[in-house]
Amino acid sequence: MTSHRPVLAVIGAGPAGLAGALAAAARGVRVVLIDSAAEAGGQFYRQPARGLGARRPQALHHQWRTWERLRAGLDTHLAADRVAHLSDRHVWCVEGQSGGFVVHALIGPEQEESVAVHADGVLLATGGYEKVLPFPGWTLPGVVTAGGAQALLKGGLVLPGRTAVVAGTGPLLLPVATGLAAAGAQVVALVESAGPADFTRRARTWAGAPTKLAEGAVYAARLLCHRVAVTARHAVVKAHGTERLQSVTVAALDPEGRPVPGTERRIVCDTLAVGHGLLPHTDLAEGLGCRLDGPGVSVDDEQRTDVPGVWAAGETTGIGGSTLSLAEGHIAGRSAAARLTGRVPDPREWAPAARARTGLRSFFAALDAAYAARPARWTEQVTDETVVCRCEEVTAGAVREAVGTLGAGDLRTVKLLTRAGMGWCQGRMCEPAVAGVAGCALTPARRLLARPVPLGVLAAPADPSTPQ
């Protein structure tokens, strides 16, 4: 690497990270692409392990031609030494230092050693993670998150079960249900808590996004082809089984999001893929002191955060799908390349991406509002015996006691009194559920480290150099 070429560290190799890396590398910036997976692609373009010998990986993916263009662009920049791709690197901290940044990452599956990458700028493209809302029986083997089922299928070519129910709310349920069915699982039901009325009142927004309407029609046709029964304004209220999942109880929801008495019915299945939407990954941004706008990282028209030298793009700024992530990543990469090389950015260069960003943000804001309408009263169905924090095995009853009897008035106090959120995930998975049961606001955690780190790594940090 020549001394005069600025370095941009791109964290995350999904659509936003790849788009940003390609845009920056094409404009004179040395890019170090850092990702936790063995292959680039992120969750959306998750690739099967090479040893599995997948013959038709495109069958598991949407927008495969876009991925082929991204992969070809990455290969070109790798060959020209404009991009270094560091796979199997789990970033746990980004430090701001005089004149730049140091990105710390754990190496490989063991995650017992760390490397450090020095960079002049950072693009955070860390994606999102699933929002998990507990219900009685959700800890049974056979109950997986919707994204987890998709990851097993795409990355491991593995079906989580033979007879599946896909349930919850959000657009992710559609590709999960169609993907499982196409791979040979019997998807006996897709149970969506939102209803037609939640969408028809926003008809004007849908009419302005014909591409997205066509995409929805494709999924509907696939569901019909595989004879997947779609049940709207319903929810799974309980999972049943002894050693593992055997069936689920589904009930209709009233306008307030409560189960309607007398509408319960059991569905026999060995797998429940359940999801309630996605949340932005913001740990690294919060550690750097970046301001948040709602659940996501706040950015300007160039995708810059309020921390100089730090850009953010994709789901970390707000959930909006792969097309929006590509647009934001492209803008961020162009802006970073200009500013790191001492040029004044010209927004006209990315005007098409900016127009796409505006339209897609509006579309996904309406989509999020439609899906968020239900289940509004989900906490009422969580029994006191239901575990809400799996790491520490904290029940909903313990959380309610902390609030009602011990006087906890915020999430931090609930954590101190019950140990909810003190386990391996440090609340990353259970915080929305604990906050909902406690009736407390979900506030940013401001974690110093973005993932668990061995004490030996903290005691002997890696030398801050850029691996080649």
Short mmCIF file of C-alpha atoms in Angstrom, two decimals:
data_model
loop_
_atom_site.label_atom_id
_atom_site.label_comp_id
_atom_site.label_asym_id
_atom_site.label_seq_id
_atom_site.Cartn_x
_atom_site.Cartn_y
_atom_site.Cartn_z
CA MET A 1 0.00 0.00 0.00
CA THR A 2 1.46 3.35 -1.01
CA SER A 3 1.72 6.00 1.67
CA HIS A 4 -0.32 8.63 -0.17
CA ARG A 5 -3.44 6.48 -0.69
CA PRO A 6 -5.98 7.06 2.10
CA VAL A 7 -7.53 3.97 3.66
CA LEU A 8 -11.24 3.45 4.18
CA ALA A 9 -12.25 0.61 6.51
CA VAL A 10 -15.63 -0.77 5.47
CA ILE A 11 -17.19 -2.87 8.22
CA GLY A 12 -19.71 -5.31 6.80
CA ALA A 13 -19.71 -7.01 3.38
CA GLY A 14 -23.44 -7.00 2.73
CA PRO A 15 -25.11 -4.91 -0.01
CA ALA A 16 -24.30 -1.54 1.63
CA GLY A 17 -20.71 -2.44 2.44
CA LEU A 18 -20.01 -3.88 -0.99
CA ALA A 19 -21.55 -0.91 -2.79
CA GLY A 20 -19.54 1.48 -0.63
CA ALA A 21 -16.31 -0.46 -1.06
CA LEU A 22 -16.64 -0.60 -4.85
CA ALA A 23 -17.52 3.09 -5.15
CA ALA A 24 -14.60 4.18 -2.97
CA ALA A 25 -12.06 1.81 -4.52
CA ALA A 26 -12.93 3.07 -8.00
CA ARG A 27 -12.06 6.61 -6.93
CA GLY A 28 -8.56 6.32 -5.58
CA VAL A 29 -9.11 5.06 -2.04
CA ARG A 30 -7.55 1.93 -0.58
CA VAL A 31 -10.40 -0.11 0.95
CA VAL A 32 -10.12 -2.69 3.71
CA LEU A 33 -13.38 -4.67 3.72
CA ILE A 34 -13.89 -6.38 7.09
CA ASP A 35 -16.61 -8.97 7.63
CA SER A 36 -17.44 -11.76 10.08
CA ALA A 37 -18.48 -14.26 7.41
CA ALA A 38 -16.17 -16.46 5.36
CA GLU A 39 -17.62 -15.07 2.12
CA ALA A 40 -18.86 -11.63 1.12
CA GLY A 41 -22.60 -11.08 0.67
CA GLY A 42 -24.01 -10.44 4.12
CA GLN A 43 -27.31 -11.98 5.18
CA PHE A 44 -29.09 -11.00 1.97
CA TYR A 45 -26.50 -12.65 -0.29
CA ARG A 46 -25.28 -15.24 2.21
CA GLN A 47 -23.23 -17.84 0.37
CA PRO A 48 -23.14 -21.58 1.11
CA ALA A 49 -19.85 -22.93 2.42
CA ARG A 50 -17.56 -23.86 -0.48
CA GLY A 51 -17.15 -27.40 0.79
CA LEU A 52 -20.87 -28.06 0.34
CA GLY A 53 -20.55 -27.91 -3.44
CA ALA A 54 -23.81 -26.04 -4.07
CA ARG A 55 -24.68 -26.45 -7.75
CA ARG A 56 -27.41 -23.79 -8.00
CA PRO A 57 -26.93 -21.25 -5.17
CA GLN A 58 -28.94 -18.71 -7.17
CA ALA A 59 -32.07 -20.76 -6.44
CA LEU A 60 -31.91 -19.57 -2.83
CA HIS A 61 -31.56 -15.89 -3.66
CA HIS A 62 -33.46 -12.86 -4.87
CA GLN A 63 -31.79 -10.35 -7.25
CA TRP A 64 -28.98 -12.77 -8.13
CA ARG A 65 -27.80 -10.71 -11.11
CA THR A 66 -27.16 -7.77 -8.79
CA TRP A 67 -25.01 -10.06 -6.64
CA GLU A 68 -23.08 -11.24 -9.68
CA ARG A 69 -22.26 -7.63 -10.58
CA LEU A 70 -21.15 -6.89 -7.02
CA ARG A 71 -19.04 -10.05 -6.88
CA ALA A 72 -17.41 -9.29 -10.24
CA GLY A 73 -16.63 -5.74 -9.15
CA LEU A 74 -15.11 -6.96 -5.91
CA ASP A 75 -12.98 -9.53 -7.74
CA THR A 76 -11.69 -6.82 -10.07
CA HIS A 77 -10.66 -4.54 -7.22
CA LEU A 78 -9.12 -7.41 -5.28
CA ALA A 79 -6.99 -8.36 -8.28
CA ALA A 80 -5.87 -4.74 -8.70
CA ASP A 81 -5.00 -4.50 -4.97
CA ARG A 82 -7.44 -1.65 -4.46
CA VAL A 83 -9.44 -3.70 -1.92
CA ALA A 84 -8.28 -6.06 0.84
CA HIS A 85 -11.02 -8.40 2.02
CA LEU A 86 -10.56 -9.58 5.61
CA SER A 87 -13.08 -12.38 6.18
CA ASP A 88 -13.78 -14.16 9.48
CA ARG A 89 -13.04 -10.93 11.36
CA HIS A 90 -15.45 -10.02 14.15
CA VAL A 91 -15.15 -6.30 14.89
CA TRP A 92 -15.49 -5.52 18.58
CA CYS A 93 -14.36 -1.90 18.79
CA VAL A 94 -13.51 1.10 16.62
CA GLU A 95 -11.26 3.68 18.23
CA GLY A 96 -10.87 7.22 17.05
CA GLN A 97 -7.22 8.26 17.16
CA SER A 98 -5.31 11.34 16.05
CA GLY A 99 -5.62 11.49 12.30
CA GLY A 100 -7.69 8.33 11.89
CA PHE A 101 -9.18 5.21 13.40
CA VAL A 102 -8.19 1.76 14.62
CA VAL A 103 -10.60 -1.10 13.98
CA HIS A 104 -10.18 -4.04 16.38
CA ALA A 105 -11.44 -7.46 15.24
CA LEU A 106 -11.33 -10.99 16.63
CA ILE A 107 -10.02 -13.64 14.24
CA GLY A 108 -11.85 -16.74 13.03
CA PRO A 109 -14.33 -19.03 14.77
CA GLU A 110 -12.22 -19.32 17.93
CA GLN A 111 -12.19 -15.51 18.42
CA GLU A 112 -9.28 -15.70 20.86
CA GLU A 113 -6.87 -13.40 18.98
CA SER A 114 -7.37 -9.90 17.68
CA VAL A 115 -6.05 -7.86 14.79
CA ALA A 116 -6.15 -4.11 14.38
CA VAL A 117 -6.64 -2.19 11.16
CA HIS A 118 -5.60 1.45 10.86
CA ALA A 119 -7.74 3.60 8.60
CA ASP A 120 -8.27 7.24 7.70
CA GLY A 121 -12.03 6.81 7.56
CA VAL A 122 -14.68 4.24 8.49
CA LEU A 123 -17.88 3.16 6.76
CA LEU A 124 -20.23 1.34 9.10
CA ALA A 125 -22.36 -1.13 7.13
CA THR A 126 -23.13 -3.46 10.01
CA GLY A 127 -26.69 -4.34 8.98
CA GLY A 128 -29.51 -5.29 11.30
CA TYR A 129 -30.60 -8.06 13.62
CA GLU A 130 -33.91 -9.67 14.41
CA LYS A 131 -36.35 -8.37 16.96
CA VAL A 132 -37.48 -11.28 19.11
CA LEU A 133 -40.73 -11.10 21.09
CA PRO A 134 -41.18 -14.00 23.53
CA PHE A 135 -44.30 -16.09 24.00
CA PRO A 136 -45.02 -19.29 25.95
CA GLY A 137 -42.95 -22.13 24.49
CA TRP A 138 -40.63 -19.99 22.37
CA THR A 139 -37.52 -21.60 23.88
CA LEU A 140 -38.42 -25.10 22.67
CA PRO A 141 -36.00 -26.78 20.23
CA GLY A 142 -37.53 -26.35 16.80
CA VAL A 143 -38.44 -22.70 17.34
CA VAL A 144 -36.00 -20.53 15.38
CA THR A 145 -35.97 -16.95 14.21
CA ALA A 146 -37.05 -16.28 10.65
CA GLY A 147 -33.59 -15.01 9.79
CA GLY A 148 -32.03 -18.01 11.47
CA ALA A 149 -34.04 -20.37 9.29
CA GLN A 150 -32.97 -18.40 6.23
CA ALA A 151 -29.30 -18.49 7.30
CA LEU A 152 -29.43 -22.27 7.77
CA LEU A 153 -30.89 -22.67 4.31
CA LYS A 154 -28.61 -20.24 2.45
CA GLY A 155 -25.38 -20.84 4.33
CA GLY A 156 -25.65 -24.51 5.26
CA LEU A 157 -28.16 -25.86 2.71
CA VAL A 158 -30.01 -27.23 5.73
CA LEU A 159 -33.73 -27.31 6.41
CA PRO A 160 -34.54 -26.57 10.07
CA GLY A 161 -37.39 -29.09 9.86
CA ARG A 162 -39.80 -30.85 7.54
CA THR A 163 -43.12 -29.26 8.54
CA ALA A 164 -42.89 -25.55 9.21
CA VAL A 165 -44.99 -22.61 10.32
CA VAL A 166 -43.63 -19.15 9.49
CA ALA A 167 -45.09 -16.51 11.78
CA GLY A 168 -44.76 -13.01 13.20
CA THR A 169 -44.77 -9.83 11.17
CA GLY A 170 -42.68 -8.07 8.55
CA PRO A 171 -41.58 -8.50 4.93
CA LEU A 172 -38.85 -10.99 5.87
CA LEU A 173 -41.51 -13.68 6.37
CA LEU A 174 -42.22 -13.82 2.62
CA PRO A 175 -38.75 -14.87 1.41
CA VAL A 176 -38.36 -17.20 4.38
CA ALA A 177 -41.64 -19.01 3.66
CA THR A 178 -41.02 -19.26 -0.08
CA GLY A 179 -37.40 -20.29 0.44
CA LEU A 180 -38.29 -23.11 2.84
CA ALA A 181 -41.06 -24.33 0.55
CA ALA A 182 -38.82 -24.26 -2.53
CA ALA A 183 -36.17 -26.26 -0.63
CA GLY A 184 -38.62 -29.06 0.15
CA ALA A 185 -40.16 -28.17 3.51
CA GLN A 186 -43.92 -28.35 3.91
CA VAL A 187 -44.86 -24.82 4.97
CA VAL A 188 -48.31 -25.42 6.45
CA ALA A 189 -49.00 -21.77 7.30
CA LEU A 190 -47.68 -18.25 7.04
CA VAL A 191 -49.16 -16.43 10.03
CA GLU A 192 -48.95 -12.61 9.72
CA SER A 193 -50.16 -10.37 12.54
CA ALA A 194 -50.76 -7.38 10.24
CA GLY A 195 -54.00 -7.31 8.26
CA PRO A 196 -55.18 -6.04 4.86
CA ALA A 197 -56.56 -2.83 6.38
CA ASP A 198 -53.09 -1.92 7.66
CA PHE A 199 -51.93 -1.79 4.04
CA THR A 200 -54.95 -0.48 2.10
CA ARG A 201 -54.93 2.83 3.96
CA ARG A 202 -51.46 3.44 2.49
CA ALA A 203 -52.41 2.56 -1.07
CA ARG A 204 -51.00 5.83 -2.46
CA THR A 205 -47.53 4.94 -1.18
CA TRP A 206 -47.63 1.47 -2.73
CA ALA A 207 -48.76 2.92 -6.07
CA GLY A 208 -45.60 5.02 -6.13
CA ALA A 209 -43.38 1.94 -5.85
CA PRO A 210 -44.31 -0.34 -8.78
CA THR A 211 -41.09 -2.36 -8.50
CA LYS A 212 -41.87 -3.28 -4.92
CA LEU A 213 -45.46 -4.13 -5.85
CA ALA A 214 -44.16 -6.47 -8.55
CA GLU A 215 -41.79 -8.06 -6.04
CA GLY A 216 -44.70 -8.68 -3.67
CA ALA A 217 -46.71 -10.21 -6.50
CA VAL A 218 -43.85 -12.62 -7.25
CA TYR A 219 -43.80 -13.79 -3.63
CA ALA A 220 -47.60 -14.17 -3.64
CA ALA A 221 -47.38 -16.33 -6.77
CA ARG A 222 -44.70 -18.51 -5.19
CA LEU A 223 -46.78 -18.99 -2.04
CA LEU A 224 -49.74 -19.98 -4.20
CA CYS A 225 -47.56 -22.37 -6.22
CA HIS A 226 -46.37 -24.12 -3.07
CA ARG A 227 -49.89 -24.08 -1.56
CA VAL A 228 -48.83 -22.14 1.51
CA ALA A 229 -51.87 -20.99 3.48
CA VAL A 230 -51.55 -17.30 4.44
CA THR A 231 -53.42 -16.20 7.55
CA ALA A 232 -53.53 -12.46 8.22
CA ARG A 233 -54.35 -10.70 11.51
CA HIS A 234 -53.35 -13.81 13.44
CA ALA A 235 -50.47 -14.67 15.74
CA VAL A 236 -48.86 -17.69 17.33
CA VAL A 237 -49.77 -17.43 21.01
CA LYS A 238 -48.13 -20.61 22.27
CA ALA A 239 -45.71 -23.32 21.16
CA HIS A 240 -46.24 -26.88 22.44
CA GLY A 241 -43.90 -29.81 22.91
CA THR A 242 -41.90 -31.85 25.40
CA GLU A 243 -38.41 -32.57 24.07
CA ARG A 244 -38.97 -30.34 21.02
CA LEU A 245 -41.67 -28.45 19.16
CA GLN A 246 -44.72 -30.50 18.20
CA SER A 247 -47.40 -27.90 17.46
CA VAL A 248 -48.37 -24.25 17.83
CA THR A 249 -51.57 -22.47 18.80
CA VAL A 250 -52.67 -19.68 16.47
CA ALA A 251 -55.38 -17.11 17.26
CA ALA A 252 -57.02 -14.21 15.47
CA LEU A 253 -56.20 -10.69 16.69
CA ASP A 254 -58.69 -7.95 17.47
CA PRO A 255 -58.09 -4.30 16.44
CA GLU A 256 -56.08 -3.78 19.64
CA GLY A 257 -53.80 -6.71 18.89
CA ARG A 258 -55.29 -9.04 21.50
CA PRO A 259 -56.14 -12.69 20.70
CA VAL A 260 -59.86 -13.14 20.11
CA PRO A 261 -61.28 -15.78 22.51
CA GLY A 262 -62.62 -18.83 20.72
CA THR A 263 -60.49 -18.41 17.59
CA GLU A 264 -57.58 -20.56 18.79
CA ARG A 265 -56.55 -23.53 16.68
CA ARG A 266 -53.59 -25.89 16.79
CA ILE A 267 -51.27 -26.51 13.89
CA VAL A 268 -48.99 -29.57 13.95
CA CYS A 269 -45.40 -28.73 12.96
CA ASP A 270 -41.81 -29.52 13.89
CA THR A 271 -40.45 -26.05 13.07
CA LEU A 272 -41.61 -22.54 13.84
CA ALA A 273 -39.71 -19.74 12.09
CA VAL A 274 -40.81 -16.58 13.85
CA GLY A 275 -39.79 -12.96 13.38
CA HIS A 276 -41.09 -9.55 14.41
CA GLY A 277 -39.03 -7.28 12.22
CA LEU A 278 -35.45 -6.07 12.33
CA LEU A 279 -33.47 -3.54 14.35
CA PRO A 280 -30.34 -1.68 13.22
CA HIS A 281 -26.93 -2.81 14.50
CA THR A 282 -25.59 0.34 16.14
CA ASP A 283 -23.10 -0.90 18.76
CA LEU A 284 -20.01 0.27 16.88
CA ALA A 285 -21.61 3.61 16.05
CA GLU A 286 -22.62 4.15 19.66
CA GLY A 287 -19.10 3.28 20.82
CA LEU A 288 -17.77 6.00 18.52
CA GLY A 289 -20.28 8.49 19.90
CA CYS A 290 -22.41 8.76 16.75
CA ARG A 291 -25.83 10.30 17.24
CA LEU A 292 -28.85 8.07 16.70
CA ASP A 293 -32.06 9.02 14.92
CA GLY A 294 -34.64 6.69 16.41
CA PRO A 295 -33.24 3.15 16.36
CA GLY A 296 -30.75 3.85 13.56
CA VAL A 297 -27.61 5.93 13.12
CA SER A 298 -28.25 9.53 12.10
CA VAL A 299 -26.64 10.52 8.78
CA ASP A 300 -26.69 13.52 6.44
CA ASP A 301 -27.25 13.56 2.67
CA GLU A 302 -23.73 12.14 2.14
CA GLN A 303 -24.33 9.30 4.64
CA ARG A 304 -21.93 10.99 7.07
CA THR A 305 -22.49 10.60 10.79
CA ASP A 306 -21.85 13.48 13.18
CA VAL A 307 -18.42 11.98 13.98
CA PRO A 308 -15.91 13.31 11.41
CA GLY A 309 -14.47 10.55 9.24
CA VAL A 310 -17.30 8.09 9.93
CA TRP A 311 -19.98 7.19 7.38
CA ALA A 312 -22.89 4.77 7.84
CA ALA A 313 -25.07 3.04 5.26
CA GLY A 314 -27.64 0.28 4.95
CA GLU A 315 -29.70 -1.23 7.73
CA THR A 316 -27.56 0.40 10.45
CA THR A 317 -29.21 3.73 9.53
CA GLY A 318 -32.70 2.20 9.44
CA ILE A 319 -34.25 -0.98 8.07
CA GLY A 320 -35.02 -0.65 4.37
CA GLY A 321 -33.97 -3.68 2.36
CA SER A 322 -31.14 -4.41 -0.04
CA THR A 323 -31.98 -1.87 -2.76
CA LEU A 324 -31.93 1.01 -0.29
CA SER A 325 -28.73 -0.39 1.21
CA LEU A 326 -27.08 -0.42 -2.21
CA ALA A 327 -28.06 3.21 -2.84
CA GLU A 328 -26.83 4.38 0.57
CA GLY A 329 -23.59 2.40 0.26
CA HIS A 330 -22.89 3.88 -3.16
CA ILE A 331 -23.41 7.43 -1.87
CA ALA A 332 -21.27 6.79 1.21
CA GLY A 333 -18.43 5.30 -0.86
CA ARG A 334 -18.37 8.23 -3.28
CA SER A 335 -18.52 10.79 -0.47
CA ALA A 336 -15.77 9.05 1.52
CA ALA A 337 -13.52 8.80 -1.53
CA ALA A 338 -13.89 12.49 -2.27
CA ARG A 339 -13.34 13.72 1.26
CA LEU A 340 -10.48 11.35 2.08
CA THR A 341 -8.63 12.41 -1.07
CA GLY A 342 -9.15 16.11 -0.37
CA ARG A 343 -11.80 16.76 -3.01
CA VAL A 344 -15.13 18.53 -2.62
CA PRO A 345 -17.95 16.00 -3.13
CA ASP A 346 -20.33 16.73 -5.98
CA PRO A 347 -23.83 15.43 -5.14
CA ARG A 348 -24.70 15.43 -8.84
CA GLU A 349 -22.41 12.40 -9.20
CA TRP A 350 -24.76 10.27 -7.12
CA ALA A 351 -28.07 11.96 -7.97
CA PRO A 352 -29.78 8.75 -9.24
CA ALA A 353 -28.84 6.92 -6.03
CA ALA A 354 -30.09 9.87 -3.96
CA ARG A 355 -33.45 9.84 -5.75
CA ALA A 356 -33.76 6.11 -5.18
CA ARG A 357 -32.86 6.62 -1.51
CA THR A 358 -35.58 9.24 -1.03
CA GLY A 359 -38.29 7.10 -2.59
CA LEU A 360 -37.28 3.91 -0.80
CA ARG A 361 -37.04 5.59 2.59
CA SER A 362 -40.60 6.87 2.16
CA PHE A 363 -41.78 3.44 1.06
CA PHE A 364 -40.19 1.58 3.95
CA ALA A 365 -41.41 4.13 6.51
CA ALA A 366 -44.97 3.35 5.38
CA LEU A 367 -44.26 -0.38 5.28
CA ASP A 368 -42.85 -0.29 8.81
CA ALA A 369 -45.94 1.56 10.05
CA ALA A 370 -48.22 -1.03 8.45
CA TYR A 371 -46.41 -3.98 9.99
CA ALA A 372 -45.97 -2.29 13.38
CA ALA A 373 -49.72 -1.99 13.90
CA ARG A 374 -49.87 -5.47 15.43
CA PRO A 375 -49.27 -7.23 17.74
CA ALA A 376 -49.70 -4.13 19.91
CA ARG A 377 -50.64 -6.09 23.04
CA TRP A 378 -48.13 -8.90 22.82
CA THR A 379 -46.91 -8.50 26.41
CA GLU A 380 -50.34 -9.46 27.74
CA GLN A 381 -49.86 -12.96 26.34
CA VAL A 382 -46.46 -13.46 28.02
CA THR A 383 -47.07 -15.54 31.15
CA ASP A 384 -45.00 -15.04 34.30
CA GLU A 385 -43.32 -18.41 33.65
CA THR A 386 -42.14 -17.40 30.17
CA VAL A 387 -38.38 -16.86 29.91
CA VAL A 388 -37.60 -13.42 28.43
CA CYS A 389 -33.80 -13.44 28.89
CA ARG A 390 -32.42 -16.78 27.76
CA CYS A 391 -28.79 -16.19 28.76
CA GLU A 392 -29.66 -15.64 32.42
CA GLU A 393 -32.99 -17.56 32.38
CA VAL A 394 -34.92 -14.56 33.68
CA THR A 395 -38.70 -14.94 33.51
CA ALA A 396 -41.34 -12.35 32.76
CA GLY A 397 -42.56 -12.77 36.34
CA ALA A 398 -39.18 -11.70 37.70
CA VAL A 399 -39.18 -8.61 35.48
CA ARG A 400 -42.71 -7.69 36.56
CA GLU A 401 -41.76 -8.15 40.20
CA ALA A 402 -38.78 -5.83 39.74
CA VAL A 403 -41.13 -3.14 38.43
CA GLY A 404 -44.25 -3.69 40.51
CA THR A 405 -42.74 -4.69 43.87
CA LEU A 406 -39.15 -3.43 43.88
CA GLY A 407 -39.86 -0.12 42.15
CA ALA A 408 -37.66 -0.38 39.05
CA GLY A 409 -38.52 2.47 36.73
CA ASP A 410 -36.03 2.03 33.91
CA LEU A 411 -34.34 -0.74 31.94
CA ARG A 412 -30.99 -0.37 33.72
CA THR A 413 -32.58 -0.88 37.15
CA VAL A 414 -34.51 -3.90 35.88
CA LYS A 415 -31.21 -5.33 34.67
CA LEU A 416 -29.52 -4.78 38.03
CA LEU A 417 -32.38 -6.38 39.97
CA THR A 418 -32.99 -9.39 37.71
CA ARG A 419 -29.73 -9.91 35.72
CA ALA A 420 -31.77 -9.69 32.50
CA GLY A 421 -29.30 -8.67 29.81
CA MET A 422 -26.18 -9.58 31.80
CA GLY A 423 -25.46 -12.80 29.95
CA TRP A 424 -23.46 -13.68 26.84
CA CYS A 425 -25.42 -11.43 24.47
CA GLN A 426 -25.33 -8.50 26.92
CA GLY A 427 -28.96 -7.72 26.18
CA ARG A 428 -28.51 -7.47 22.42
CA MET A 429 -31.29 -10.01 21.82
CA CYS A 430 -33.52 -9.67 24.88
CA GLU A 431 -33.62 -5.91 25.48
CA PRO A 432 -36.75 -5.23 23.39
CA ALA A 433 -38.58 -8.07 25.14
CA VAL A 434 -37.47 -7.08 28.64
CA ALA A 435 -38.34 -3.45 27.98
CA GLY A 436 -41.77 -4.42 26.67
CA VAL A 437 -42.62 -6.63 29.64
CA ALA A 438 -41.29 -4.01 32.08
CA GLY A 439 -43.12 -1.17 30.36
CA CYS A 440 -39.84 0.80 30.15
CA ALA A 441 -38.44 2.84 27.30
CA LEU A 442 -35.91 1.06 25.10
CA THR A 443 -32.89 3.34 25.39
CA PRO A 444 -29.49 2.97 23.67
CA ALA A 445 -27.19 0.75 25.73
CA ARG A 446 -23.97 2.65 24.88
CA ARG A 447 -21.84 -0.49 25.12
CA LEU A 448 -18.09 0.06 25.02
CA LEU A 449 -17.53 -3.24 23.19
CA ALA A 450 -19.70 -4.46 20.33
CA ARG A 451 -19.30 -8.15 21.23
CA PRO A 452 -17.88 -10.33 24.02
CA VAL A 453 -14.07 -10.21 24.04
CA PRO A 454 -11.62 -12.53 25.88
CA LEU A 455 -9.80 -10.83 28.74
CA GLY A 456 -6.49 -11.87 27.21
CA VAL A 457 -7.28 -9.81 24.13
CA LEU A 458 -8.06 -6.75 26.24
CA ALA A 459 -4.87 -7.22 28.20
CA ALA A 460 -2.70 -7.52 25.09
CA PRO A 461 -4.29 -5.52 22.25
CA ALA A 462 -3.10 -6.18 18.72
CA ASP A 463 -0.54 -3.94 17.05
CA PRO A 464 -2.48 -1.31 15.04
CA SER A 465 -1.35 -2.11 11.53
CA THR A 466 -3.25 -2.75 8.34
CA PRO A 467 -3.12 -6.47 7.41
CA GLN A 468 -2.37 -7.13 3.78
#
